[in-house]
Amino acid sequence: MSARSLLYEGKAKIIYTTDDPEVLLAHFKDDATAYNAQKRGSIIGKGEINCTISKVLFQQLENHQIQTHFIDCPAANEMRVRALQILPIEVVVRNIAAGSLCQQTGLSLGTVLKQPLVEFYYKNDQLGDPLLTRDRLLLMELATPKQVEQLQQTALRINTYLSNFFQTCGITLVDFKLEFGLDSQQQLLLADEISPDTCRLWNSSDTDPNSRVMDKDRFRRDLGNVENAYQQVLERVLAQTAASG
Ligand code: ADP
Ligand code: UDP
């Protein structure tokens, strides 16, 4: 049994150190929060589902030359990852208008964007994760100009891959949030998770604004059937991965 000690407990995961200083263990929790943790609850089975979906997507991105922090999963709700210095930036990619984009611009929910939009938010719960301009990001030295360019290009490549993959699952990738970090060689790697907690996913064959939702908006908006929706995403992702070999 390897020694592990608590490094950090977040809203959705607990991070432990391991015997190897370059490796961390992420334990995915069933806890769910929304609106900057003002709404709290639990989604039964979410930890295992999100860990498994993230594992499959990280493996596929690695196969497409996108470096991630993923190492392996010693249990269904546990992931060993490379220890990174996380950039305090949430990189959001949007294909269809939803959420804060609609609230802040007046665009109607469901407007298909002419091209994907990449946005940077300051990962800071006390400030409510505000939207950053590129100049503010550089002013605050959250990343170098070269890293900003790399974040933008990598996020777009991830979007191309994930949009196509989810489409084959009958799911529309509306928007999603990514986190990146630097390893000991200052390489930029994709970190954190990719799951129904961090993506907006709509059932492609359904146009009803409520029943099509397969992601955390079911929890945020009290739409019910949250567990079923997460389970459906997992099943479709696993079936498609098995089918594509
Ligand atoms: P939050 O911190 O927003 O409540 P989580 O509960 O998901 O989110 O906590 C996981 C934390 O672990 C996040 O702060 C995330 O930035 C961090 N993290 C994710 N991947 C890594 C990694 N490879 N190395 C170090 N920290 C990581
Ligand atoms: N998102 C996330 N964590 C955050 C903020 C956003 O995973 O702290 C995801 C969210 O699930 C959605 C996308 O990023 O898929 C865009 O979210 P948006 O800015 O619309 O914010 P929200 O509507 O969630 O407040």
XYZ file of N, CA and C and ligand atoms in Angstrom:
787
model
N 0.851 -1.204 0.000
C 0.000 0.000 0.000
C 0.882 1.248 0.000
N 0.697 2.096 -0.987
C 1.562 3.272 -1.061
C 1.031 4.368 -0.126
N 1.957 5.201 0.352
C 1.579 6.282 1.262
C 0.929 7.398 0.467
N -0.189 7.891 0.980
C -0.799 9.038 0.325
C -1.228 10.016 1.400
N -1.088 11.292 1.107
C -1.608 12.256 2.069
C -2.386 13.332 1.323
N -3.379 13.866 2.021
C -4.277 14.843 1.413
C -3.498 16.095 1.030
N -3.622 16.485 -0.234
C -2.982 17.722 -0.677
C -4.019 18.836 -0.750
N -5.224 18.485 -1.260
C -6.234 19.524 -1.517
C -7.595 18.865 -1.669
N -8.604 19.433 -1.044
C -9.970 18.966 -1.319
C -10.737 20.054 -2.025
N -11.159 19.775 -3.254
C -11.934 20.736 -4.034
C -13.401 20.389 -4.001
N -14.145 21.024 -4.894
C -15.596 20.824 -4.918
C -15.966 19.463 -5.515
N -15.165 18.980 -6.463
C -15.512 17.725 -7.155
C -14.477 16.619 -6.981
N -13.270 16.991 -6.522
C -12.220 15.980 -6.403
C -11.382 16.222 -5.142
N -10.769 15.108 -4.671
C -9.773 15.217 -3.603
C -8.438 14.827 -4.226
N -7.418 15.640 -3.981
C -6.104 15.373 -4.565
C -5.166 14.902 -3.450
N -4.532 13.756 -3.680
C -3.572 13.193 -2.716
C -2.183 13.179 -3.326
N -1.177 13.340 -2.468
C 0.195 13.115 -2.911
C 0.427 11.603 -2.914
N 1.475 11.160 -3.604
C 1.855 9.734 -3.597
C 3.338 9.629 -3.250
N 3.859 8.408 -3.257
C 5.294 8.201 -2.978
C 6.168 8.950 -3.982
N 5.637 9.110 -5.188
C 6.390 9.768 -6.254
C 5.986 11.242 -6.301
N 6.924 12.175 -6.066
C 6.555 13.608 -6.042
C 6.020 14.112 -7.384
N 6.273 13.357 -8.451
C 5.791 13.795 -9.773
C 4.401 13.249 -10.090
N 3.841 12.465 -9.125
C 2.539 11.825 -9.384
C 1.548 12.180 -8.278
N 0.318 12.546 -8.683
C -0.764 12.797 -7.722
C -1.897 11.803 -7.986
N -2.730 11.607 -6.953
C -3.913 10.759 -7.114
C -5.155 11.639 -6.978
N -6.004 11.598 -8.003
C -7.256 12.391 -7.954
C -8.405 11.440 -7.647
N -9.123 11.719 -6.558
C -10.305 10.935 -6.196
C -11.527 11.747 -6.612
N -12.337 11.175 -7.511
C -13.514 11.882 -8.032
C -14.692 11.646 -7.091
N -15.292 12.744 -6.611
C -16.379 12.656 -5.629
C -17.752 12.671 -6.325
N -18.769 12.224 -5.577
C -20.156 12.328 -6.060
C -20.728 13.723 -5.779
N -20.023 14.532 -4.996
C -20.514 15.876 -4.638
C -20.695 16.731 -5.890
N -21.760 17.508 -5.892
C -21.992 18.436 -7.010
C -22.240 19.827 -6.441
N -21.655 20.825 -7.111
C -21.921 22.214 -6.720
C -22.214 23.017 -7.983
N -22.909 24.119 -7.798
C -23.153 25.026 -8.931
C -23.236 26.446 -8.396
N -23.176 27.390 -9.329
C -23.250 28.821 -8.969
C -22.227 29.143 -7.877
N -20.948 28.807 -8.181
C -19.847 29.099 -7.257
C -20.133 28.519 -5.863
N -20.624 27.268 -5.846
C -20.872 26.476 -4.623
C -22.025 26.996 -3.773
N -22.860 27.909 -4.326
C -24.047 28.332 -3.572
C -25.096 27.221 -3.563
N -25.109 26.401 -4.629
C -26.015 25.242 -4.692
C -25.156 23.993 -4.507
N -25.561 23.152 -3.560
C -24.779 21.949 -3.266
C -25.676 20.730 -3.285
N -25.115 19.594 -3.693
C -25.876 18.350 -3.700
C -24.954 17.195 -4.003
N -25.568 16.099 -4.422
C -24.764 14.921 -4.723
C -25.411 14.197 -5.889
N -24.593 13.662 -6.762
C -25.089 12.899 -7.915
C -24.510 11.495 -7.745
N -25.398 10.541 -7.405
C -24.934 9.184 -7.084
C -24.207 8.569 -8.286
N -22.994 8.089 -8.046
C -22.224 7.425 -9.111
C -21.412 8.382 -9.963
N -21.532 9.697 -9.697
C -20.842 10.690 -10.539
C -19.322 10.517 -10.525
N -18.781 10.210 -9.342
C -17.319 10.084 -9.244
C -16.779 9.062 -10.229
N -17.385 7.878 -10.226
C -16.919 6.811 -11.124
C -17.180 7.174 -12.580
N -18.358 7.745 -12.838
C -18.712 8.081 -14.230
C -17.752 9.142 -14.778
N -17.543 10.222 -14.021
C -16.680 11.299 -14.529
C -15.230 10.853 -14.672
N -14.782 10.015 -13.742
C -13.404 9.510 -13.819
C -13.244 8.645 -15.074
N -14.238 7.794 -15.336
C -14.135 6.885 -16.485
C -14.243 7.649 -17.810
N -15.185 8.593 -17.888
C -15.298 9.390 -19.125
C -13.998 10.166 -19.357
N -13.479 10.788 -18.306
C -12.231 11.556 -18.445
C -11.092 10.656 -18.912
N -11.000 9.473 -18.324
C -9.939 8.527 -18.713
C -10.004 8.219 -20.206
N -11.200 7.859 -20.678
C -11.354 7.496 -22.091
C -10.999 8.674 -22.991
N -11.466 9.873 -22.627
C -11.203 11.041 -23.486
C -9.731 11.434 -23.446
N -9.113 11.376 -22.259
C -7.670 11.687 -22.184
C -6.863 10.697 -23.035
N -7.229 9.408 -22.954
C -6.496 8.398 -23.750
C -6.630 8.694 -25.235
N -7.834 9.056 -25.650
C -8.030 9.344 -27.072
C -7.283 10.600 -27.494
N -7.279 11.614 -26.642
C -6.541 12.838 -26.989
C -5.047 12.539 -27.081
N -4.534 11.712 -26.163
C -3.111 11.309 -26.229
C -2.825 10.642 -27.582
N -3.771 9.796 -28.037
C -3.600 9.131 -29.340
C -3.600 10.132 -30.487
N -4.102 11.327 -30.223
C -4.114 12.383 -31.240
C -3.083 13.469 -30.911
N -2.009 13.065 -30.274
C -0.844 13.945 -30.021
C -1.164 15.154 -29.153
N -2.134 14.998 -28.259
C -2.376 16.064 -27.282
C -1.935 15.532 -25.925
N -0.956 16.200 -25.331
C -0.401 15.707 -24.069
C -1.330 16.023 -22.903
N -1.585 14.999 -22.064
C -2.448 15.181 -20.903
C -1.732 14.709 -19.641
N -2.336 14.999 -18.489
C -1.740 14.581 -17.213
C -2.068 13.134 -16.859
N -2.899 12.469 -17.658
C -3.411 11.129 -17.316
C -2.294 10.073 -17.265
N -2.292 9.265 -16.205
C -1.380 8.105 -16.130
C -2.204 6.821 -16.190
N -3.027 6.560 -15.175
C -3.895 5.383 -15.179
C -4.955 5.531 -14.087
N -5.839 4.542 -14.003
C -6.904 4.564 -12.991
C -6.777 3.325 -12.104
N -6.273 3.471 -10.870
C -6.169 2.322 -9.979
C -7.532 1.863 -9.455
N -8.549 2.710 -9.537
C -9.924 2.346 -9.165
C -10.854 3.149 -10.068
N -12.141 2.756 -10.091
C -13.068 3.398 -11.034
C -13.245 4.892 -10.773
N -13.046 5.323 -9.506
C -13.196 6.753 -9.212
C -11.863 7.402 -8.816
N -10.762 6.773 -9.230
C -9.438 7.320 -8.903
C -8.545 7.352 -10.132
N -7.875 8.477 -10.298
C -6.974 8.640 -11.445
C -5.606 9.089 -10.961
N -4.562 8.381 -11.412
C -3.197 8.865 -11.146
C -2.842 9.827 -12.265
N -2.317 10.984 -11.874
C -2.002 12.034 -12.853
C -0.614 12.606 -12.584
N -0.033 13.214 -13.605
C 1.239 13.919 -13.405
C 0.988 15.178 -12.578
N 1.844 15.384 -11.575
C 1.714 16.581 -10.736
C 2.113 17.799 -11.560
N 1.208 18.741 -11.675
C 1.474 19.931 -12.493
C 1.308 21.192 -11.672
N 1.930 22.255 -12.199
C 1.643 23.588 -11.662
C 0.511 24.129 -12.536
N -0.707 24.104 -11.954
C -1.897 24.458 -12.746
C -1.922 25.968 -13.017
N -2.135 26.344 -14.270
C -2.301 27.770 -14.586
C -3.673 28.193 -14.051
N -3.757 29.341 -13.361
C -5.056 29.737 -12.788
C -6.007 30.326 -13.843
N -6.172 29.554 -14.914
C -6.977 30.015 -16.052
C -7.943 28.903 -16.434
N -9.230 29.225 -16.575
C -10.184 28.264 -17.117
C -10.357 28.606 -18.590
N -10.001 27.653 -19.445
C -10.120 27.869 -20.889
C -11.461 27.283 -21.320
N -12.352 28.141 -21.797
C -13.684 27.688 -22.221
C -13.763 27.765 -23.738
N -14.229 26.678 -24.347
C -14.458 26.657 -25.795
C -15.957 26.495 -26.018
N -16.481 27.304 -26.939
C -17.932 27.266 -27.206
C -18.190 27.073 -28.699
N -19.148 26.175 -28.991
C -19.610 25.963 -30.364
C -21.009 26.514 -30.566
N -21.784 26.515 -29.484
C -23.185 26.940 -29.500
C -23.388 27.839 -28.283
N -24.175 28.907 -28.453
C -24.374 29.839 -27.334
C -25.221 29.208 -26.234
N -24.736 29.307 -24.995
C -25.458 28.819 -23.811
C -24.851 29.504 -22.588
N -25.492 29.310 -21.443
C -24.933 29.756 -20.167
C -24.558 31.220 -20.135
N -23.350 31.502 -19.611
C -22.956 32.897 -19.384
C -22.810 33.672 -20.692
N -22.550 32.974 -21.809
C -22.437 33.705 -23.090
C -23.789 34.342 -23.441
N -24.865 33.605 -23.226
C -26.206 34.154 -23.493
C -26.526 35.282 -22.512
N -26.213 35.020 -21.217
C -26.540 36.033 -20.203
C -25.790 37.341 -20.453
N -24.534 37.245 -20.906
C -23.699 38.448 -21.004
C -23.751 39.137 -22.359
N -24.269 38.437 -23.392
C -24.268 39.054 -24.728
C -25.663 39.218 -25.296
N -26.646 38.502 -24.726
C -27.988 38.557 -25.287
C -28.200 37.592 -26.443
N -27.149 36.865 -26.851
C -27.331 35.841 -27.889
C -28.350 34.821 -27.406
N -29.198 34.301 -28.304
C -30.215 33.320 -27.885
C -29.569 31.962 -27.653
N -30.124 31.268 -26.660
C -29.690 29.900 -26.367
C -29.788 29.068 -27.640
N -28.713 28.362 -27.977
C -28.749 27.461 -29.136
C -28.221 28.078 -30.415
N -27.845 29.370 -30.381
C -27.274 29.987 -31.587
C -25.962 29.285 -31.936
N -25.890 28.760 -33.165
C -24.660 28.080 -33.592
C -23.626 29.142 -33.957
N -22.463 29.092 -33.341
C -21.439 30.112 -33.585
C -20.760 29.837 -34.933
N -20.427 30.905 -35.664
C -19.828 30.719 -36.999
C -18.496 30.002 -36.902
N -17.775 30.277 -35.812
C -16.532 29.536 -35.540
C -16.407 29.392 -34.030
N -15.662 28.365 -33.580
C -15.562 28.163 -32.128
C -14.976 29.396 -31.443
N -15.499 29.678 -30.260
C -15.034 30.823 -29.466
C -14.196 30.285 -28.310
N -12.968 30.795 -28.165
C -12.122 30.405 -27.031
C -12.082 31.582 -26.060
N -12.383 31.304 -24.791
C -12.392 32.367 -23.775
C -11.516 31.950 -22.597
N -10.976 32.953 -21.904
C -10.161 32.707 -20.719
C -10.853 33.327 -19.502
N -10.987 32.529 -18.446
C -11.550 33.021 -17.183
C -10.487 32.864 -16.102
N -10.508 33.792 -15.143
C -9.561 33.725 -14.022
C -10.085 32.709 -13.017
N -9.303 31.638 -12.784
C -9.723 30.578 -11.848
C -9.523 31.094 -10.427
N -10.563 31.751 -9.917
C -10.470 32.368 -8.600
C -11.880 32.452 -8.005
N -12.201 31.472 -7.129
C -13.561 31.375 -6.575
C -13.981 32.658 -5.862
N -13.014 33.295 -5.112
C -13.377 34.512 -4.373
C -13.860 35.626 -5.304
N -13.270 35.687 -6.500
C -13.667 36.730 -7.459
C -14.779 36.242 -8.383
N -15.222 34.990 -8.217
C -16.309 34.454 -9.048
C -15.862 34.101 -10.461
N -14.606 33.675 -10.612
C -14.071 33.240 -11.922
C -14.387 34.237 -13.044
N -13.911 35.497 -12.948
C -14.295 36.497 -13.967
C -13.681 36.229 -15.347
N -14.407 36.674 -16.378
C -13.904 36.622 -17.755
C -12.705 37.546 -17.867
N -11.640 37.059 -18.532
C -10.421 37.862 -18.697
C -10.306 38.339 -20.133
N -9.751 39.510 -20.326
C -9.282 39.854 -21.668
C -7.863 39.300 -21.781
N -7.388 39.166 -23.024
C -6.018 38.698 -23.234
C -5.026 39.652 -22.539
N -5.294 40.961 -22.648
C -4.387 41.944 -22.041
C -4.386 41.853 -20.520
N -5.546 41.604 -19.924
C -5.588 41.450 -18.453
C -4.809 40.212 -18.031
N -4.979 39.139 -18.815
C -4.284 37.879 -18.516
C -2.761 38.105 -18.528
N -2.298 38.862 -19.533
C -0.853 39.133 -19.638
C -0.421 40.105 -18.545
N -1.259 41.112 -18.274
C -0.963 42.086 -17.210
C -0.760 41.373 -15.872
N -1.618 40.394 -15.601
C -1.559 39.664 -14.329
C -0.498 38.567 -14.342
N 0.158 38.398 -15.507
C 1.206 37.387 -15.682
C 0.712 35.985 -15.319
N -0.545 35.689 -15.741
C -1.089 34.350 -15.502
C -0.492 33.349 -16.488
N -0.009 33.856 -17.620
C 0.660 33.034 -18.634
C 1.488 33.966 -19.510
N 2.448 33.374 -20.228
C 3.258 34.181 -21.157
C 2.495 34.289 -22.489
N 2.867 35.267 -23.346
C 2.198 35.363 -24.648
C 2.283 34.053 -25.430
N 3.436 33.378 -25.343
C 3.595 32.102 -26.054
C 2.633 31.048 -25.500
N 2.493 31.024 -24.174
C 1.579 30.047 -23.563
C 0.122 30.344 -23.937
N -0.225 31.645 -24.009
C -1.594 32.002 -24.384
C -1.899 31.479 -25.786
N -0.936 31.659 -26.687
C -1.104 31.158 -28.064
C -1.257 29.640 -28.062
N -0.423 28.977 -27.253
C -0.480 27.507 -27.181
C -1.811 27.029 -26.579
N -2.298 27.743 -25.557
C -3.591 27.387 -24.949
C -4.698 27.480 -25.985
N -4.676 28.577 -26.730
C -5.718 28.819 -27.740
C -5.698 27.716 -28.801
N -4.500 27.432 -29.352
C -4.395 26.437 -30.432
C -4.734 25.035 -29.934
N -4.245 24.689 -28.727
C -4.506 23.345 -28.194
C -5.988 23.188 -27.888
N -6.602 24.224 -27.323
C -8.035 24.158 -27.004
C -8.853 23.941 -28.280
N -8.458 24.601 -29.376
C -9.184 24.420 -30.641
C -8.999 23.014 -31.198
N -7.784 22.467 -31.077
C -7.550 21.080 -31.550
C -8.377 20.109 -30.717
N -8.427 20.323 -29.404
C -9.222 19.451 -28.526
C -10.692 19.554 -28.924
N -11.138 20.765 -29.213
C -12.537 20.963 -29.608
C -12.855 20.201 -30.898
N -11.966 20.275 -31.864
C -12.201 19.567 -33.129
C -12.342 18.077 -32.868
N -11.419 17.534 -32.087
C -11.470 16.099 -31.823
C -12.734 15.732 -31.027
N -12.966 16.433 -29.928
C -14.096 16.068 -29.052
C -15.445 16.274 -29.740
N -15.583 17.357 -30.512
C -16.858 17.604 -31.209
C -17.172 16.444 -32.135
N -16.164 15.997 -32.898
C -16.372 14.877 -33.815
C -16.680 13.602 -33.055
N -15.928 13.368 -31.983
C -16.151 12.137 -31.213
C -17.563 12.118 -30.629
N -17.967 13.208 -29.974
C -19.306 13.227 -29.361
C -20.388 13.119 -30.432
N -20.126 13.705 -31.602
C -21.115 13.600 -32.686
C -21.363 12.132 -33.038
N -20.297 11.330 -33.055
C -20.472 9.898 -33.360
C -21.252 9.188 -32.243
N -21.309 9.805 -31.062
C -22.093 9.251 -29.938
C -23.522 9.783 -29.951
N -23.864 10.602 -30.948
C -25.205 11.211 -30.976
C -25.346 12.328 -29.962
N -24.209 12.951 -29.625
C -24.206 14.025 -28.623
C -23.582 15.280 -29.240
N -24.210 16.430 -29.002
C -23.670 17.705 -29.491
C -22.854 18.362 -28.385
N -21.590 18.661 -28.689
C -20.725 19.331 -27.711
C -20.962 20.837 -27.838
N -21.683 21.390 -26.876
C -22.087 22.806 -26.913
C -20.921 23.696 -26.472
N -20.385 23.402 -25.293
C -19.229 24.144 -24.767
C -18.550 23.306 -23.699
N -17.358 23.703 -23.303
C -16.652 22.963 -22.252
C -15.530 23.810 -21.681
N -15.051 23.367 -20.496
C -13.976 24.082 -19.788
C -12.754 23.175 -19.653
N -11.596 23.723 -19.917
C -10.350 22.972 -19.781
C -9.425 23.671 -18.782
N -8.556 22.869 -18.154
C -7.471 23.438 -17.338
C -6.166 22.847 -17.843
N -5.119 23.639 -17.756
C -3.796 23.205 -18.197
C -2.791 23.475 -17.085
N -1.678 22.723 -17.117
C -0.624 22.949 -16.134
C 0.740 22.659 -16.731
N 1.761 23.103 -16.000
C 3.150 22.926 -16.460
C 3.810 21.807 -15.675
N 4.536 20.923 -16.382
C 5.284 19.873 -15.688
C 6.664 20.404 -15.304
N 7.510 19.521 -14.747
C 8.810 19.986 -14.247
C 9.712 20.481 -15.377
N 9.401 20.077 -16.635
C 10.171 20.584 -17.797
C 9.487 21.785 -18.450
N 8.506 22.362 -17.751
C 7.763 23.531 -18.271
C 6.950 23.210 -19.528
N 6.616 21.914 -19.709
C 5.729 21.518 -20.812
C 4.286 21.764 -20.392
N 3.487 22.266 -21.331
C 2.069 22.535 -21.047
C 1.245 21.270 -21.325
N 0.561 20.759 -20.291
C -0.250 19.539 -20.421
C -1.702 19.852 -20.085
N -2.616 19.129 -20.735
C -4.030 19.212 -20.374
C -4.222 18.522 -19.026
N -4.982 19.141 -18.111
C -5.137 18.592 -16.753
C -6.611 18.464 -16.395
N -6.858 18.268 -15.120
C -8.190 18.229 -14.508
C -9.060 17.122 -15.089
N -10.243 17.434 -15.643
C -11.173 16.402 -16.119
C -11.946 16.910 -17.327
N -12.499 15.968 -18.089
C -13.450 16.317 -19.168
C -14.648 15.404 -18.944
N -15.776 15.984 -18.553
C -16.898 15.164 -18.095
C -18.201 15.966 -18.227
N -19.334 15.335 -17.921
C -20.593 16.111 -17.951
C -20.637 17.231 -16.907
N -19.687 17.243 -15.953
C -19.576 18.388 -15.032
C -18.970 19.600 -15.721
N -18.129 19.359 -16.722
C -17.340 20.460 -17.294
C -17.675 20.738 -18.759
N -18.606 19.960 -19.315
C -19.036 20.153 -20.710
C -20.549 20.363 -20.733
N -21.046 21.123 -21.715
C -22.486 21.078 -22.003
C -22.677 20.099 -23.154
N -23.538 19.103 -22.918
C -23.741 18.018 -23.875
C -25.230 17.884 -24.139
N -25.624 17.974 -25.397
C -27.046 17.851 -25.747
C -27.255 16.597 -26.591
N -28.342 15.869 -26.278
C -28.727 14.721 -27.083
C -29.063 15.222 -28.492
N -28.288 14.804 -29.490
C -28.402 15.397 -30.837
C -29.763 15.178 -31.465
N -30.434 14.074 -31.112
C -31.703 13.741 -31.776
C -32.903 14.407 -31.103
N -32.648 15.242 -30.094
C -33.731 15.846 -29.307
C -33.617 17.370 -29.397
N -34.706 18.047 -29.706
C -34.635 19.518 -29.792
C -35.273 20.199 -28.586
N -35.865 19.400 -27.680
C -36.495 20.008 -26.502
C -35.411 20.585 -25.579
N -35.519 21.877 -25.207
C -34.433 22.523 -24.440
C -34.174 21.901 -23.071
N -35.136 21.150 -22.538
C -34.899 20.491 -21.241
C -34.487 19.032 -21.396
N -35.263 18.275 -22.186
C -34.989 16.832 -22.230
C -33.684 16.513 -22.965
N -33.199 17.430 -23.815
C -31.947 17.137 -24.533
C -30.701 17.246 -23.648
N -30.832 17.857 -22.480
C -29.650 18.168 -21.649
C -29.095 16.911 -20.986
N -27.788 16.638 -21.197
C -27.149 15.423 -20.659
C -25.973 15.777 -19.741
N -25.977 16.943 -19.126
C -24.814 17.411 -18.374
C -25.243 18.072 -17.070
N -24.317 18.783 -16.436
C -24.578 19.350 -15.110
C -25.686 20.385 -15.094
N -26.099 20.888 -16.254
C -27.252 21.798 -16.277
C -28.510 21.113 -15.729
N -28.579 19.772 -15.800
C -29.749 19.081 -15.211
C -29.776 19.335 -13.702
N -28.582 19.344 -13.088
C -28.465 19.629 -11.654
C -28.660 21.122 -11.396
N -27.963 21.962 -12.185
C -28.048 23.419 -11.986
C -29.495 23.894 -12.059
N -30.221 23.368 -13.053
C -31.573 23.873 -13.341
C -32.669 22.980 -12.774
N -32.301 22.031 -11.886
C -33.290 21.118 -11.269
C -34.176 20.432 -12.301
N -33.557 19.868 -13.344
C -34.328 19.231 -14.409
C -34.655 17.767 -14.091
N -34.053 17.205 -13.026
C -34.305 15.799 -12.668
C -33.502 14.845 -13.541
N -33.574 13.543 -13.208
C -32.888 12.493 -13.990
C -31.400 12.763 -14.220
N -30.752 13.349 -13.236
C -29.340 13.729 -13.407
C -28.477 12.476 -13.568
N -28.675 11.498 -12.657
C -27.857 10.276 -12.692
C -28.000 9.565 -14.037
N -29.267 9.464 -14.517
C -29.526 8.784 -15.797
C -28.767 9.451 -16.936
N -28.776 10.772 -16.939
C -28.120 11.514 -18.027
C -26.614 11.245 -18.027
N -25.992 11.303 -16.838
C -24.551 11.044 -16.746
C -24.250 9.608 -17.194
N -25.107 8.667 -16.765
C -24.914 7.261 -17.118
C -25.029 7.065 -18.631
N -25.979 7.767 -19.248
C -26.167 7.692 -20.699
C -24.920 8.166 -21.439
N -24.346 9.271 -20.962
C -23.130 9.787 -21.612
C -22.031 8.728 -21.512
N -21.862 8.155 -20.317
C -20.827 7.127 -20.127
C -21.057 5.960 -21.087
N -22.286 5.465 -21.135
C -22.569 4.288 -21.968
C -22.286 4.572 -23.438
N -22.684 5.761 -23.895
C -22.457 6.086 -25.315
C -20.969 6.249 -25.615
N -20.246 6.866 -24.684
C -18.802 7.066 -24.880
C -18.098 5.701 -24.914
N -18.460 4.808 -24.005
C -17.815 3.486 -23.962
C -18.175 2.672 -25.207
N -19.440 2.725 -25.620
C -19.874 1.954 -26.799
C -19.143 2.455 -28.042
N -19.024 3.766 -28.183
C -18.368 4.325 -29.358
C -16.871 4.013 -29.356
N -16.268 4.043 -28.162
C -14.839 3.740 -28.061
C -14.597 2.286 -28.442
N -15.465 1.384 -27.960
C -15.318 -0.047 -28.287
C -15.516 -0.252 -29.784
N -16.506 0.452 -30.346
C -16.813 0.269 -31.783
C -15.669 0.765 -32.671
N -14.978 1.840 -32.218
C -13.915 2.402 -33.060
C -12.574 1.729 -32.787
N -12.608 0.748 -31.884
C -11.500 -0.154 -31.735
C -10.325 0.241 -30.950
P -12.094 23.036 -7.574
O -10.692 23.314 -7.141
O -12.545 24.026 -8.620
O -13.065 22.889 -6.459
P -11.864 20.132 -8.060
O -12.689 19.701 -6.912
O -12.035 19.417 -9.356
O -12.046 21.679 -8.430
O -10.374 20.039 -7.557
C -9.340 19.527 -8.301
C -8.184 20.498 -8.215
O -7.019 19.818 -8.673
C -8.391 21.702 -9.130
O -8.057 22.882 -8.423
C -7.448 21.462 -10.291
O -6.919 22.663 -10.809
C -6.352 20.639 -9.629
N -5.658 19.742 -10.561
C -6.183 19.063 -11.602
N -5.229 18.347 -12.238
C -4.069 18.564 -11.564
C -2.712 18.121 -11.757
N -2.389 17.297 -12.733
N -1.775 18.584 -10.894
C -2.119 19.442 -9.878
N -3.367 19.895 -9.652
C -4.338 19.458 -10.489
N -17.538 25.431 -16.582
C -16.894 24.620 -15.676
N -16.451 25.170 -14.507
C -16.615 26.479 -14.208
C -17.279 27.299 -15.147
C -17.731 26.751 -16.325
O -16.705 23.423 -15.915
O -16.178 26.915 -13.133
C -18.020 24.856 -17.846
C -19.534 24.749 -17.899
O -19.970 23.479 -17.451
C -19.824 24.938 -19.366
C -18.701 25.855 -19.864
O -17.655 25.740 -18.896
O -19.722 23.696 -20.044
C -19.120 27.308 -20.007
O -19.721 27.745 -18.807
P -20.371 29.203 -18.693
O -19.320 30.241 -18.836
O -21.525 29.303 -19.636
O -20.825 29.305 -17.202
P -22.080 28.806 -16.415
O -23.263 28.916 -17.280
O -21.718 27.415 -16.029
O -22.114 29.762 -15.260
